[in-house]
Coordinates of C-alpha atoms in Angstrom, one line a residue:
M76 CA 6.5 27.8 12.1
A77 CA 7.1 24.8 14.7
T78 CA 8.5 21.9 12.8
V79 CA 6.1 18.8 13.7
I80 CA 8.0 15.6 15.2
E81 CA 7.4 12.4 13.0
D82 CA 5.2 10.3 14.7
E83 CA 3.9 13.6 16.8
I84 CA -0.1 13.8 17.1
I85 CA -0.9 17.3 17.6
P86 CA -4.4 17.3 19.3
E87 CA -7.2 18.3 16.6
T88 CA -10.7 19.9 17.3
K89 CA -13.3 17.9 16.7
I90 CA -16.0 18.2 14.1
P91 CA -19.0 17.4 15.1
L92 CA -21.9 16.5 12.2
T93 CA -25.4 15.1 11.9
F94 CA -27.3 13.9 9.0
K95 CA -30.2 12.3 7.8
W96 CA -31.3 8.8 5.5
S97 CA -33.3 6.5 5.0
G98 CA -35.7 8.5 7.7
R99 CA -33.1 8.1 10.5
E100 CA -30.7 10.6 12.1
Y101 CA -27.0 9.5 12.1
K102 CA -24.0 11.4 13.7
V103 CA -20.4 11.2 12.6
D104 CA -17.4 12.8 14.2
L105 CA -14.3 13.9 12.1
L106 CA -11.2 16.1 12.6
G107 CA -9.9 19.2 11.1
S108 CA -7.5 17.6 8.9
D109 CA -9.8 14.9 6.9
R110 CA -10.7 15.2 4.0
V111 CA -13.8 15.4 2.6
Y112 CA -12.6 11.5 1.2
D113 CA -13.1 10.4 4.8
L114 CA -16.4 12.3 5.5
K115 CA -17.4 9.7 2.3
T116 CA -15.7 6.6 3.7
S117 CA -17.1 7.6 7.2
L118 CA -21.0 7.7 5.8
M119 CA -20.4 4.7 3.7
S120 CA -19.0 2.8 6.8
L121 CA -22.7 3.6 8.6
T122 CA -25.0 3.7 5.7
K123 CA -23.4 1.2 3.3
V124 CA -24.0 3.8 0.0
P125 CA -20.2 3.6 -1.7
P126 CA -19.0 6.9 -2.1
E127 CA -19.9 6.8 -6.0
R128 CA -23.5 6.7 -5.1
Q129 CA -23.6 9.5 -2.4
K130 CA -25.4 13.1 -3.0
I131 CA -24.5 14.8 0.3
L132 CA -27.2 17.9 0.3
G133 CA -27.2 20.9 2.6
L134 CA -23.9 20.2 3.8
V135 CA -21.8 23.2 1.8
K136 CA -23.3 25.7 -0.9
G137 CA -22.9 24.7 -4.3
K138 CA -21.5 21.7 -5.6
L139 CA -18.9 19.3 -2.8
P140 CA -15.6 20.3 -2.8
P141 CA -12.9 17.4 -4.1
D142 CA -12.1 14.5 -1.9
Q143 CA -8.7 16.3 -1.1
E144 CA -10.4 19.1 0.7
R145 CA -9.6 19.6 4.3
I146 CA -12.4 19.3 6.4
A147 CA -11.8 22.7 8.8
D148 CA -11.1 24.8 5.7
L149 CA -14.9 24.0 5.4
R150 CA -16.3 25.9 7.7
I151 CA -19.5 23.3 8.7
T152 CA -19.0 22.3 12.2
G153 CA -22.5 21.3 13.9
K154 CA -23.5 21.2 10.7
S155 CA -26.6 18.8 9.1
F156 CA -26.7 17.7 5.7
T157 CA -29.0 15.1 4.0
L158 CA -28.1 11.5 2.4
V159 CA -28.9 10.8 -0.7
G160 CA -28.0 7.4 -1.7
T161 CA -28.7 3.3 -2.3
P162 CA -26.5 1.2 -0.3
E163 CA -24.4 -1.6 -1.4
G164 CA -24.9 -5.4 -1.3
D165 CA -22.9 -7.6 0.7
E166 CA -22.9 -10.2 -2.0
I167 CA -19.5 -11.8 -3.1
K168 CA -18.3 -9.7 -6.2
D169 CA -16.6 -11.8 -9.2
P170 CA -13.0 -11.0 -8.3
S171 CA -12.5 -9.3 -11.9
K172 CA -14.9 -6.1 -10.6
L173 CA -13.4 -6.6 -6.8
E174 CA -12.8 -2.3 -6.1
F175 CA -9.1 -2.7 -5.8
L176 CA -8.5 -3.6 -9.2
P177 CA -8.7 -0.1 -10.7
D178 CA -5.4 0.9 -8.3
V179 CA -3.7 -2.2 -8.6
V180 CA -3.7 -1.8 -12.6
N181 CA -3.8 2.0 -13.2
D182 CA -0.4 3.5 -14.7
L183 CA -1.0 6.9 -12.7
D184 CA 2.5 6.5 -10.6
V185 CA 4.2 9.4 -8.3
D186 CA 7.5 9.2 -7.2
F187 CA 9.0 10.8 -4.2
T188 CA 12.7 9.5 -4.7
D189 CA 14.2 12.6 -5.8
N190 CA 11.6 14.9 -4.0
P191 CA 12.5 14.7 -0.5
A192 CA 11.1 18.2 0.6
A193 CA 7.6 17.0 -0.7
A194 CA 8.0 13.7 0.5
A195 CA 8.6 15.1 4.2
V196 CA 4.8 16.8 3.4
Y197 CA 3.2 13.9 3.5
K198 CA 5.0 11.9 5.9
N199 CA 4.5 14.5 8.6
D200 CA 0.9 15.3 7.7
Q201 CA -1.1 15.4 11.0
R202 CA -3.8 13.4 8.4
N203 CA -1.2 10.5 7.7
I204 CA 0.7 10.6 10.4
R205 CA -3.1 9.9 12.7
K206 CA -3.7 6.9 9.7
V207 CA -0.6 5.3 10.9
K208 CA -1.7 5.1 14.2
E209 CA -4.8 3.7 13.5
A210 CA -4.2 1.3 11.3
T211 CA -1.2 0.5 14.1
E212 CA -4.1 0.0 16.7
K213 CA -6.6 -2.2 14.4
L214 CA -3.8 -4.4 13.2
Q215 CA -4.0 -7.9 14.6
I216 CA -0.7 -10.0 12.5
N217 CA -1.2 -13.3 12.4
I218 CA 2.8 -14.6 12.5
I219 CA 3.1 -17.9 9.8
H220 CA 6.8 -18.7 10.4
P221 CA 9.1 -16.7 13.4
L222 CA 11.1 -13.8 12.8
R223 CA 14.4 -15.0 13.3
D224 CA 17.1 -12.8 15.1
G225 CA 19.2 -10.4 12.7
K226 CA 17.7 -10.8 9.8
R227 CA 16.5 -7.8 7.5
L228 CA 13.2 -7.5 6.6
L229 CA 11.9 -7.2 2.6
V230 CA 8.2 -6.2 2.4
L231 CA 7.2 -8.2 -0.9
D232 CA 4.0 -6.7 -3.6
I233 CA 2.6 -9.2 -5.5
D234 CA 0.1 -8.2 -8.1
Y235 CA 2.3 -7.1 -11.4
T236 CA 5.4 -7.5 -8.7
I237 CA 5.9 -11.2 -8.9
L238 CA 2.3 -11.8 -10.6
D239 CA 1.0 -11.4 -13.6
T240 CA -2.8 -10.6 -12.2
K241 CA -5.0 -10.9 -15.3
P242 CA -4.7 -14.6 -16.3
L243 CA -4.8 -15.9 -12.5
T244 CA -8.3 -13.7 -11.2
S245 CA -9.9 -14.9 -15.5
G246 CA -8.6 -18.6 -15.0
S247 CA -7.0 -18.0 -18.8
L248 CA -3.9 -19.0 -17.6
P249 CA -3.0 -22.3 -14.8
P250 CA -1.2 -19.9 -11.7
A251 CA 2.2 -21.2 -12.2
E252 CA 2.6 -19.8 -15.5
C253 CA 1.2 -16.3 -13.6
A254 CA 4.2 -16.0 -11.8
R255 CA 7.1 -14.2 -13.1
P256 CA 9.9 -16.1 -13.8
G257 CA 12.3 -17.2 -10.9
L258 CA 9.5 -16.0 -8.0
H259 CA 10.7 -19.3 -6.2
E260 CA 14.1 -18.9 -6.5
F261 CA 14.5 -15.4 -5.8
L262 CA 12.9 -16.2 -2.6
E263 CA 14.9 -18.8 -1.6
A264 CA 18.1 -17.0 -2.5
I265 CA 17.4 -14.2 -0.4
Y266 CA 15.9 -15.8 3.0
P267 CA 19.2 -16.0 4.4
Y268 CA 19.3 -12.9 4.8
Y269 CA 15.8 -11.5 4.7
D270 CA 12.3 -12.2 6.9
I271 CA 9.8 -12.2 4.4
C272 CA 6.1 -9.8 4.6
I273 CA 4.1 -10.4 1.9
W274 CA 1.8 -6.6 1.4
S275 CA -1.1 -6.7 -1.2
Q276 CA -3.3 -4.3 -2.0
T277 CA -6.1 -6.8 -1.9
S278 CA -8.8 -8.4 0.4
W279 CA -7.7 -11.3 2.2
I280 CA -9.9 -13.9 1.0
W281 CA -7.6 -13.8 -2.6
L282 CA -4.7 -13.2 -1.6
E283 CA -4.8 -16.4 0.4
A284 CA -5.5 -18.1 -2.2
K285 CA -3.0 -16.2 -4.4
L286 CA -0.5 -17.3 -1.6
V287 CA -1.5 -20.7 -1.8
E288 CA -2.0 -21.4 -6.1
L289 CA 1.5 -20.2 -5.9
G290 CA 3.0 -22.6 -4.2
M291 CA 4.4 -19.7 -1.7
V292 CA 2.7 -21.4 1.4
G293 CA 2.3 -24.6 2.2
S294 CA 5.8 -25.6 0.4
T295 CA 8.8 -27.6 1.0
R296 CA 10.4 -24.8 -0.8
N297 CA 13.8 -23.0 1.0
Y298 CA 11.7 -20.3 2.1
Q299 CA 9.4 -19.2 4.8
I300 CA 6.8 -16.2 4.4
S301 CA 6.8 -14.7 7.8
F302 CA 3.4 -12.8 8.1
V303 CA 1.4 -11.4 5.5
L304 CA -0.9 -7.7 5.3
D305 CA -4.3 -6.8 3.3
K306 CA -5.2 -3.8 1.7
T307 CA -6.8 -3.2 5.3
C308 CA -3.4 -2.1 6.2
M309 CA -3.7 0.6 4.0
F310 CA -5.1 4.1 3.6
T311 CA -5.7 6.7 0.9
V312 CA -3.1 9.5 0.9
F313 CA -3.4 13.0 -0.7
T314 CA -0.2 13.7 -3.1
E315 CA -0.3 15.5 -6.7
R316 CA 1.1 14.3 -9.8
N317 CA 2.3 17.1 -12.8
G318 CA 1.0 19.8 -10.3
Q319 CA -2.7 17.9 -10.3
P320 CA -4.6 16.6 -6.8
Y321 CA -3.3 12.9 -6.9
A322 CA -5.5 10.4 -4.4
H323 CA -3.8 6.8 -4.2
H324 CA -3.4 3.9 -1.4
V325 CA 0.0 3.6 0.0
K326 CA 1.5 1.2 2.5
A327 CA 3.0 2.9 5.7
L328 CA 6.2 1.0 6.7
Q329 CA 6.0 2.3 10.4
I330 CA 3.0 0.8 10.8
V331 CA 4.8 -2.9 10.4
W332 CA 8.0 -1.0 12.4
N333 CA 5.2 -0.1 15.2
H334 CA 4.4 -3.9 15.4
F335 CA 8.1 -5.3 15.2
P336 CA 10.2 -2.6 16.3
Q337 CA 13.5 -4.7 15.4
F338 CA 12.5 -3.5 12.5
S339 CA 13.3 0.1 10.7
A340 CA 14.5 2.8 7.9
K341 CA 17.4 1.0 8.4
N342 CA 17.0 -2.9 8.0
T343 CA 13.7 -2.5 5.9
I344 CA 13.3 -3.0 1.7
H345 CA 9.8 -2.8 -0.2
V346 CA 9.9 -3.9 -3.2
D347 CA 6.4 -2.6 -6.2
D348 CA 6.2 -2.5 -9.1
L349 CA 4.1 0.8 -7.6
S350 CA 6.3 3.9 -6.8
R351 CA 3.4 5.9 -5.1
N352 CA 2.9 2.7 -2.6
F353 CA 5.9 3.2 -0.8
A354 CA 5.3 7.1 -1.0
L355 CA 5.2 7.8 2.9
N356 CA 8.8 5.9 3.0
P357 CA 10.6 6.9 -0.6
N358 CA 14.1 6.0 0.5
E359 CA 13.1 2.3 1.3
G360 CA 11.5 1.2 -1.6
L361 CA 12.5 -0.1 -4.7
K362 CA 10.3 -0.6 -8.3
I363 CA 10.7 -2.8 -10.5
H364 CA 8.9 -2.9 -13.6
A365 CA 5.5 -4.6 -14.1
F366 CA 5.1 -8.3 -14.7
K367 CA 2.5 -8.3 -17.5
N368 CA 0.8 -10.6 -20.6
A369 CA 2.7 -13.6 -18.7
H370 CA 1.7 -15.6 -21.7
T371 CA 4.0 -13.9 -24.0
E372 CA 7.3 -14.5 -24.5
Q373 CA 8.9 -11.7 -23.9
A374 CA 7.6 -12.1 -20.6
Q375 CA 8.9 -15.4 -20.0
A376 CA 12.5 -14.2 -20.9
D377 CA 11.7 -11.9 -17.7
R378 CA 15.1 -11.5 -16.0
E379 CA 13.8 -9.1 -13.2
L380 CA 13.7 -11.5 -10.1
H381 CA 16.9 -13.2 -10.7
K382 CA 18.6 -9.4 -10.9
L383 CA 16.9 -8.6 -8.0
A384 CA 18.3 -10.9 -5.9
R385 CA 21.7 -10.5 -6.8
Y386 CA 21.5 -6.7 -5.8
M387 CA 19.5 -7.7 -2.3
V388 CA 22.3 -10.6 -1.2
H389 CA 24.6 -7.6 -1.8
I390 CA 23.5 -5.3 0.1
A391 CA 22.6 -7.9 3.2
A392 CA 25.8 -7.1 4.5
I393 CA 25.6 -3.3 4.8
E394 CA 24.7 -2.0 8.0
D395 CA 22.2 0.9 7.4
F396 CA 20.5 0.7 4.5
R397 CA 19.6 4.1 5.2
T398 CA 23.1 4.4 2.9
L399 CA 21.7 3.3 -0.3
R400 CA 19.8 4.5 -3.1
H401 CA 17.1 1.6 -3.9
K402 CA 16.4 3.7 -7.2
A403 CA 19.7 3.2 -8.8
W404 CA 19.6 -0.3 -8.1
K405 CA 20.5 -1.6 -11.7
H406 CA 23.3 1.0 -11.6
E407 CA 24.7 -0.9 -8.9
L408 CA 24.1 -4.2 -10.4
R409 CA 26.0 -3.2 -13.5
R410 CA 29.0 -1.9 -11.4
L411 CA 28.9 -4.9 -9.5
T412 CA 29.3 -7.4 -13.0
Q413 CA 31.9 -5.1 -14.4
S414 CA 34.1 -5.1 -11.2

């Protein structure tokens, strides 16, 4: 069996399909490594009918296979089918009802840190490699503050990592009281060693508001955010959890590295409260426990960012981060305290 080289895209056969919806005929082209999920998203891009409202008739016999099923396995090349469904409007939704929220807050997680063989399968999956390439080509990064020579890169999540999102979006607490304790002190402590990228699984309109309300941009703090990425840079991957198929979004660091070759696995760390977000880069990910219930005394006593700052300053002098095991970061911190 041939070995798949990282980032190598193997030519795939195009699978053309036609479908009728609302009295019109449409064409859609898929690739063999695409999943049923990709078919549904393609249909939505053409018709604005969201997947949960789609009824696909005549494509396969019986019930449509689950989202993770590969298109090549369905043997549907050249087929015609009918789509039934009502398109979604373009109205702006209440933040509490945005599509990102269920995926951000649910507690189903997956961790490949201790399973490098499984991680390699997903990293070398042809669909995932293609999705990274497509996301790289589509992404236009707005540099907020110039990147500095010789610095490491911190990729930092927002929701439930440095912010309790629920009271902020509902307005039940002022923004400053939704921030994880020590947020600004953490960023000021690590900034001499790291450029900072914020990558959030939310839409840009809400991400920008969060950063401003938290005082992370446009303030006089002793740190700067270099650039910001939102959910449009993420894509869905199909993994397993407890032996069952599991679909989730992922933050593929290779997209960032393709834009900024000075950064790589050698000098990048990704901090998030969901390890599934670094499923394609498990060794570069550091998971911290979620910050929720910001109004409680227990939350206000949270010292996670204080500890994280000490760890990140400590490892900043290490030449190659690939020699580290971030999953054991608290164990390393205890060792430093005892020495």
